[in-house]
């Protein structure tokens, strides 16, 4: 049997906007998602907006009980900034009461909450001022973080600042999957830099708060895989690693923005506006741990017809379609478990073996109800096989000395996925949107219960 370390965290992750519902109720103000859906509902799968999502606001006690039933000992979700501070300044007491009751329910059931502060849900009042493009957002986020630590610091010991900050940068300012649908690499770099400084400001507030616990950040980073060892392909890999992996990981862990990244941006007229004290703040506000979300590898090749200076990332590196890849036929993403071992070695060898965990891994499946058996349960053996393959590689990394302390799946129950709505399902429990959000455990949930009970699983020969 593959056994994992004692006290290993077995759990799942989600976020406030994707599960809570009540998006414009109970004192919460609008986010970019609420407004974008109001303006352009046709962009969202099946007109599924952020209003109700999985109704966790009303059903959190049932959800926590279900988490316990399948053996979760930890769970990450986020606080909604627009719910806690609807205008950015004044506290919404109803939100405080809701989150305190939700977090206490987890603690009462032996589930460690890991609480994240930002998961793509920019308050509209700040978006109207320019969002992350406006340096004012850094101080606003610092105030929000300080407020969260004050209100929940007696309950929560594990905090994270951002989930996948590169996603709102590239989806909002390069590829039009998030509001404000801008395509401008210079502005994208500024958004990324201000996000980094907002993260730093939150860590600084945490250190000054005096509360017990640890703080980290959730990143979707891994070493890129180049098409070949030719110089041009390796240069493309280098650019991809600097932009997609080291841009946040190096400052968060090593306390410094890589000089090579600064030079790359300088060569392409992409340097962001900075302030005098920023480097010092970055240096003295590194994190205690890292969460890494991993779904599929990043494969790159040299750009075929690049513009100089670069106008898009594809002028520095292009995606490479590996002909031998294994594909998840229900989602279209490559399946490559070996990357978890490579990530484990990257963290061990390049980042001082800082504590880290797999904060998301998972398998999205479209039209998953077709796999429902006669009892009404979804037979997702494909998801169980996916988890086993990834855990085997993670175990290799731990045996090789990497300091990994947990594994979280995306997600515990099917949740709303931005423009994709409920098209792709990921959960251990299904959610029936036509039957009062009824939760039904899937086969993978029952298997996960055995995994957590044994703290490992038998390898098939």
PDB file of N, CA, C and O in Angstrom, residues 62-92:
ATOM      1  N   UNK A  62     -25.267  21.049   5.846  1.00  0.00           N
ATOM      2  CA  UNK A  62     -25.356  19.768   5.142  1.00  0.00           C
ATOM      3  C   UNK A  62     -24.060  19.477   4.407  1.00  0.00           C
ATOM      4  O   UNK A  62     -23.580  18.335   4.395  1.00  0.00           O
ATOM      5  N   UNK A  63     -23.478  20.510   3.805  1.00  0.00           N
ATOM      6  CA  UNK A  63     -22.224  20.308   3.078  1.00  0.00           C
ATOM      7  C   UNK A  63     -21.112  19.841   4.013  1.00  0.00           C
ATOM      8  O   UNK A  63     -20.355  18.920   3.689  1.00  0.00           O
ATOM      9  N   UNK A  64     -21.002  20.481   5.157  1.00  0.00           N
ATOM     10  CA  UNK A  64     -19.937  20.081   6.089  1.00  0.00           C
ATOM     11  C   UNK A  64     -20.168  18.640   6.570  1.00  0.00           C
ATOM     12  O   UNK A  64     -19.222  17.848   6.676  1.00  0.00           O
ATOM     13  N   UNK A  65     -21.417  18.289   6.836  1.00  0.00           N
ATOM     14  CA  UNK A  65     -21.715  16.914   7.254  1.00  0.00           C
ATOM     15  C   UNK A  65     -21.328  15.924   6.151  1.00  0.00           C
ATOM     16  O   UNK A  65     -20.779  14.846   6.431  1.00  0.00           O
ATOM     17  N   UNK A  66     -21.579  16.300   4.899  1.00  0.00           N
ATOM     18  CA  UNK A  66     -21.214  15.418   3.783  1.00  0.00           C
ATOM     19  C   UNK A  66     -19.691  15.322   3.615  1.00  0.00           C
ATOM     20  O   UNK A  66     -19.176  14.267   3.238  1.00  0.00           O
ATOM     21  N   UNK A  67     -18.999  16.418   3.867  1.00  0.00           N
ATOM     22  CA  UNK A  67     -17.529  16.363   3.820  1.00  0.00           C
ATOM     23  C   UNK A  67     -17.018  15.313   4.806  1.00  0.00           C
ATOM     24  O   UNK A  67     -16.128  14.511   4.493  1.00  0.00           O
ATOM     25  N   UNK A  68     -17.570  15.354   5.996  1.00  0.00           N
ATOM     26  CA  UNK A  68     -17.132  14.404   7.036  1.00  0.00           C
ATOM     27  C   UNK A  68     -17.436  12.964   6.617  1.00  0.00           C
ATOM     28  O   UNK A  68     -16.638  12.053   6.870  1.00  0.00           O
ATOM     29  N   UNK A  69     -18.567  12.765   5.956  1.00  0.00           N
ATOM     30  CA  UNK A  69     -18.961  11.404   5.550  1.00  0.00           C
ATOM     31  C   UNK A  69     -17.956  10.768   4.610  1.00  0.00           C
ATOM     32  O   UNK A  69     -17.806   9.543   4.583  1.00  0.00           O
ATOM     33  N   UNK A  70     -17.289  11.580   3.783  1.00  0.00           N
ATOM     34  CA  UNK A  70     -16.318  10.997   2.851  1.00  0.00           C
ATOM     35  C   UNK A  70     -14.873  11.219   3.306  1.00  0.00           C
ATOM     36  O   UNK A  70     -13.938  11.057   2.534  1.00  0.00           O
ATOM     37  N   UNK A  71     -14.703  11.575   4.582  1.00  0.00           N
ATOM     38  CA  UNK A  71     -13.375  11.548   5.178  1.00  0.00           C
ATOM     39  C   UNK A  71     -12.506  12.758   4.979  1.00  0.00           C
ATOM     40  O   UNK A  71     -11.300  12.693   5.252  1.00  0.00           O
ATOM     41  N   UNK A  72     -13.054  13.883   4.523  1.00  0.00           N
ATOM     42  CA  UNK A  72     -12.217  15.076   4.374  1.00  0.00           C
ATOM     43  C   UNK A  72     -11.739  15.551   5.747  1.00  0.00           C
ATOM     44  O   UNK A  72     -12.538  15.651   6.684  1.00  0.00           O
ATOM     45  N   UNK A  73     -10.459  15.827   5.877  1.00  0.00           N
ATOM     46  CA  UNK A  73      -9.958  16.432   7.115  1.00  0.00           C
ATOM     47  C   UNK A  73      -9.562  17.899   6.916  1.00  0.00           C
ATOM     48  O   UNK A  73      -9.048  18.529   7.849  1.00  0.00           O
ATOM     49  N   UNK A  74      -9.801  18.422   5.718  1.00  0.00           N
ATOM     50  CA  UNK A  74      -9.464  19.815   5.426  1.00  0.00           C
ATOM     51  C   UNK A  74     -10.272  20.273   4.221  1.00  0.00           C
ATOM     52  O   UNK A  74     -10.692  19.452   3.392  1.00  0.00           O
ATOM     53  N   UNK A  75     -10.467  21.592   4.131  1.00  0.00           N
ATOM     54  CA  UNK A  75     -11.270  22.134   3.030  1.00  0.00           C
ATOM     55  C   UNK A  75     -10.873  23.582   2.818  1.00  0.00           C
ATOM     56  O   UNK A  75     -10.770  24.355   3.767  1.00  0.00           O
ATOM     57  N   UNK A  76     -10.606  23.927   1.557  1.00  0.00           N
ATOM     58  CA  UNK A  76     -10.295  25.325   1.243  1.00  0.00           C
ATOM     59  C   UNK A  76     -11.465  25.964   0.518  1.00  0.00           C
ATOM     60  O   UNK A  76     -11.980  25.402  -0.448  1.00  0.00           O
ATOM     61  N   UNK A  77     -11.861  27.117   1.022  1.00  0.00           N
ATOM     62  CA  UNK A  77     -12.786  27.957   0.280  1.00  0.00           C
ATOM     63  C   UNK A  77     -12.338  29.398   0.476  1.00  0.00           C
ATOM     64  O   UNK A  77     -11.289  29.649   1.077  1.00  0.00           O
ATOM     65  N   UNK A  78     -13.088  30.327  -0.071  1.00  0.00           N
ATOM     66  CA  UNK A  78     -12.672  31.724   0.032  1.00  0.00           C
ATOM     67  C   UNK A  78     -13.753  32.551   0.719  1.00  0.00           C
ATOM     68  O   UNK A  78     -14.908  32.136   0.834  1.00  0.00           O
ATOM     69  N   UNK A  79     -13.342  33.712   1.173  1.00  0.00           N
ATOM     70  CA  UNK A  79     -14.272  34.736   1.637  1.00  0.00           C
ATOM     71  C   UNK A  79     -14.573  35.642   0.441  1.00  0.00           C
ATOM     72  O   UNK A  79     -13.693  35.923  -0.359  1.00  0.00           O
ATOM     73  N   UNK A  80     -15.818  36.059   0.346  1.00  0.00           N
ATOM     74  CA  UNK A  80     -16.167  37.030  -0.695  1.00  0.00           C
ATOM     75  C   UNK A  80     -15.879  38.434  -0.170  1.00  0.00           C
ATOM     76  O   UNK A  80     -16.488  38.883   0.806  1.00  0.00           O
ATOM     77  N   UNK A  81     -14.941  39.092  -0.831  1.00  0.00           N
ATOM     78  CA  UNK A  81     -14.585  40.486  -0.482  1.00  0.00           C
ATOM     79  C   UNK A  81     -15.835  41.370  -0.521  1.00  0.00           C
ATOM     80  O   UNK A  81     -16.088  42.173   0.386  1.00  0.00           O
ATOM     81  N   UNK A  82     -16.641  41.213  -1.575  1.00  0.00           N
ATOM     82  CA  UNK A  82     -17.833  42.059  -1.759  1.00  0.00           C
ATOM     83  C   UNK A  82     -18.923  41.726  -0.745  1.00  0.00           C
ATOM     84  O   UNK A  82     -19.847  42.526  -0.551  1.00  0.00           O
ATOM     85  N   UNK A  83     -18.842  40.560  -0.120  1.00  0.00           N
ATOM     86  CA  UNK A  83     -19.817  40.231   0.931  1.00  0.00           C
ATOM     87  C   UNK A  83     -19.344  40.794   2.280  1.00  0.00           C
ATOM     88  O   UNK A  83     -20.133  41.348   3.036  1.00  0.00           O
ATOM     89  N   UNK A  84     -18.055  40.634   2.571  1.00  0.00           N
ATOM     90  CA  UNK A  84     -17.543  41.080   3.868  1.00  0.00           C
ATOM     91  C   UNK A  84     -17.490  42.603   3.964  1.00  0.00           C
ATOM     92  O   UNK A  84     -17.844  43.177   4.989  1.00  0.00           O
ATOM     93  N   UNK A  85     -17.044  43.254   2.898  1.00  0.00           N
ATOM     94  CA  UNK A  85     -16.934  44.721   2.869  1.00  0.00           C
ATOM     95  C   UNK A  85     -17.627  45.220   1.599  1.00  0.00           C
ATOM     96  O   UNK A  85     -16.977  45.493   0.586  1.00  0.00           O
ATOM     97  N   UNK A  86     -18.943  45.338   1.627  1.00  0.00           N
ATOM     98  CA  UNK A  86     -19.690  45.655   0.387  1.00  0.00           C
ATOM     99  C   UNK A  86     -19.244  46.939  -0.303  1.00  0.00           C
ATOM    100  O   UNK A  86     -19.310  47.029  -1.531  1.00  0.00           O
ATOM    101  N   UNK A  87     -18.793  47.938   0.469  1.00  0.00           N
ATOM    102  CA  UNK A  87     -18.316  49.186  -0.149  1.00  0.00           C
ATOM    103  C   UNK A  87     -16.811  49.361   0.027  1.00  0.00           C
ATOM    104  O   UNK A  87     -16.266  50.423  -0.247  1.00  0.00           O
ATOM    105  N   UNK A  88     -16.151  48.314   0.519  1.00  0.00           N
ATOM    106  CA  UNK A  88     -14.703  48.385   0.701  1.00  0.00           C
ATOM    107  C   UNK A  88     -14.274  48.934   2.041  1.00  0.00           C
ATOM    108  O   UNK A  88     -13.098  48.847   2.393  1.00  0.00           O
ATOM    109  N   UNK A  89     -15.218  49.499   2.808  1.00  0.00           N
ATOM    110  CA  UNK A  89     -14.860  50.132   4.077  1.00  0.00           C
ATOM    111  C   UNK A  89     -15.664  49.620   5.258  1.00  0.00           C
ATOM    112  O   UNK A  89     -15.122  49.409   6.336  1.00  0.00           O
ATOM    113  N   UNK A  90     -16.953  49.430   5.046  1.00  0.00           N
ATOM    114  CA  UNK A  90     -17.844  49.121   6.164  1.00  0.00           C
ATOM    115  C   UNK A  90     -18.181  47.631   6.229  1.00  0.00           C
ATOM    116  O   UNK A  90     -18.547  47.027   5.220  1.00  0.00           O
ATOM    117  N   UNK A  91     -18.073  47.088   7.434  1.00  0.00           N
ATOM    118  CA  UNK A  91     -18.257  45.657   7.654  1.00  0.00           C
ATOM    119  C   UNK A  91     -19.722  45.250   7.535  1.00  0.00           C
ATOM    120  O   UNK A  91     -20.600  45.930   8.077  1.00  0.00           O
ATOM    121  N   UNK A  92     -19.970  44.134   6.853  1.00  0.00           N
ATOM    122  CA  UNK A  92     -21.304  43.555   6.766  1.00  0.00           C
ATOM    123  C   UNK A  92     -21.418  42.489   7.859  1.00  0.00           C
ATOM    124  O   UNK A  92     -20.883  41.389   7.720  1.00  0.00           O
TER     125      UNK A  92
END
